[in-house]
Coordinates of C-alpha atoms in Angstrom, one line a residue:
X1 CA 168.3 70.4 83.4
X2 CA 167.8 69.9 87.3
X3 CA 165.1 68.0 88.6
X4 CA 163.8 69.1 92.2
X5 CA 160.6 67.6 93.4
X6 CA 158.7 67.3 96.1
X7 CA 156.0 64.1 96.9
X8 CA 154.7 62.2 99.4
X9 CA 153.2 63.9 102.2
X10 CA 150.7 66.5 102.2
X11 CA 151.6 69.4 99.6
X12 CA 148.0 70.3 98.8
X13 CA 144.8 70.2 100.3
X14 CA 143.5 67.2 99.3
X15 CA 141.3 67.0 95.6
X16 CA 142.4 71.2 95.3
X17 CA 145.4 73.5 93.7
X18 CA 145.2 74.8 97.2
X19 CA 149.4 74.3 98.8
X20 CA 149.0 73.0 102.2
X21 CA 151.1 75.2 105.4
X22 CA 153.3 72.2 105.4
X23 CA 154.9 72.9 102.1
X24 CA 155.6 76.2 101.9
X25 CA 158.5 76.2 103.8
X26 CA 160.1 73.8 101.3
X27 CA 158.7 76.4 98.3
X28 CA 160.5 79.3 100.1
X29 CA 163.8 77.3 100.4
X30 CA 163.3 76.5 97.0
X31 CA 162.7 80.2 95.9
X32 CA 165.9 80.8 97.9
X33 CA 167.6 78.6 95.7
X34 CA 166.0 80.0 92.5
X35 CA 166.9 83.1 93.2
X36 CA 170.9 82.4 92.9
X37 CA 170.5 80.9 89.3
X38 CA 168.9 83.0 86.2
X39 CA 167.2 79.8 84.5
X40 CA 164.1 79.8 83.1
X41 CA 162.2 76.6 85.3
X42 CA 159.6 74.2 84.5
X43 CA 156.9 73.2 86.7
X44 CA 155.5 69.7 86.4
X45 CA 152.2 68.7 88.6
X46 CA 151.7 65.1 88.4
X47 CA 149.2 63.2 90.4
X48 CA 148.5 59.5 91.3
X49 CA 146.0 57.4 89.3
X50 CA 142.5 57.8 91.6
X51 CA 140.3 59.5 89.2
X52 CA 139.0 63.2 90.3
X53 CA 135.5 64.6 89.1
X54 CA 135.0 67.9 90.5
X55 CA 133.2 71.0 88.9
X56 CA 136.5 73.1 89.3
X57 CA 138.5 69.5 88.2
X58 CA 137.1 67.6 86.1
X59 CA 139.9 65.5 85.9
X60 CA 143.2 64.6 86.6
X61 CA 144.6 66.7 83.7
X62 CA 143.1 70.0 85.6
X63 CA 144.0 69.0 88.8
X64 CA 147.4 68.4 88.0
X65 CA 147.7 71.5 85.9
X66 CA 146.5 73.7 88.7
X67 CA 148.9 72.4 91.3
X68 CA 151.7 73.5 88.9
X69 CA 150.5 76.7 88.5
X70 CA 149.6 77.0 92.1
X71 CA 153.2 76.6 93.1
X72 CA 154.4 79.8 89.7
X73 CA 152.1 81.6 91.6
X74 CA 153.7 81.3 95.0
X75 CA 157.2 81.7 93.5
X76 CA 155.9 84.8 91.9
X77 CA 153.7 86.5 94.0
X78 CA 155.3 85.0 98.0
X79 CA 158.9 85.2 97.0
X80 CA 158.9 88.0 93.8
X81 CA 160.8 85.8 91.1
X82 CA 160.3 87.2 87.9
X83 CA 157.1 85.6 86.1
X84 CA 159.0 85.1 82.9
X85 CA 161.0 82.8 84.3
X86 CA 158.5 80.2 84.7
X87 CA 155.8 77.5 83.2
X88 CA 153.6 75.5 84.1
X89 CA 152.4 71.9 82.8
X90 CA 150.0 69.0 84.3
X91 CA 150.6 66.0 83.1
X92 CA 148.0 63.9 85.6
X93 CA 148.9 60.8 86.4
X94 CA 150.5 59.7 83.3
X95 CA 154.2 60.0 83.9
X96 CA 154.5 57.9 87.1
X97 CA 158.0 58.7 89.2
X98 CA 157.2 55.1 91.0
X99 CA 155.4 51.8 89.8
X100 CA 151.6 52.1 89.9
X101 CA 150.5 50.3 93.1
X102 CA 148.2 51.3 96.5
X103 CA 151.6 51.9 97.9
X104 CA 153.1 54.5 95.7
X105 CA 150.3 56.6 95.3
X106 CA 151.1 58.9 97.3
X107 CA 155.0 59.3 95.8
X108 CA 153.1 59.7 92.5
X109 CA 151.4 63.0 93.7
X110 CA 153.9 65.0 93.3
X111 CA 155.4 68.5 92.0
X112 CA 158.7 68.6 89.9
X113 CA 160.9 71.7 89.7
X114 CA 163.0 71.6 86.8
X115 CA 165.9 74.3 85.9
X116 CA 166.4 74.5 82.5
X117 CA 169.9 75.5 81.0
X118 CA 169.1 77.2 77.7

């Protein structure tokens, strides 16, 4: 399939699910997108290695899992793609884009897009 993805940068409010102003306009060019193509699509959330405790996230694995489903819920309920077309995984912060370092961390936290061709 294709791989879109956004990182870097602010794309949730940080230790939330919540999508940050900043990156909806990317989701809605992305829906645009989307919208031309029938595949089913694949959201990934993926975040960087700084452990999370939080009552709603206890954990990376949650935190990573919500983002993903944050961004099916925009796509479904901001732009009206069809729910069935989409899922949602987190896999935390163990399937690093970049090398593991201070640096990166923040190209790490990141959301993939992937269009599958059945």
């Amino acid at each position: 399939g294709i791989i879109l993805y956004a990182s870097g940068g602010v794309l949730f409010e940080s230790g939330t699910s919540a999508i940050e102003g900043g990156f909806r306009p990317f989701l809605f060019r992305m829906a645009d997108l989307l919208k031309r193509v029938p595949y089913k699509v694949l959201v990934e959330g993926h975040t960087d290695d700084v452990p999370i405790n939080t009552p709603q996230y206890p954990s990376n694995w949650e935190l990573s899992s919500g983002r993903a489903s944050s961004v099916v819920r925009f796509f479904i309920e901001e732009t009206g793609l069809p729910p069935q077309r989409f899922s949602a995984v987190g896999y935390a912060s163990y399937k690093p884009r970049f090398e593991l370092t201070p640096e990166n961390r923040a190209r790490n936290r990141r959301v993939e897009m992937i269009i599958l061709k059945e």
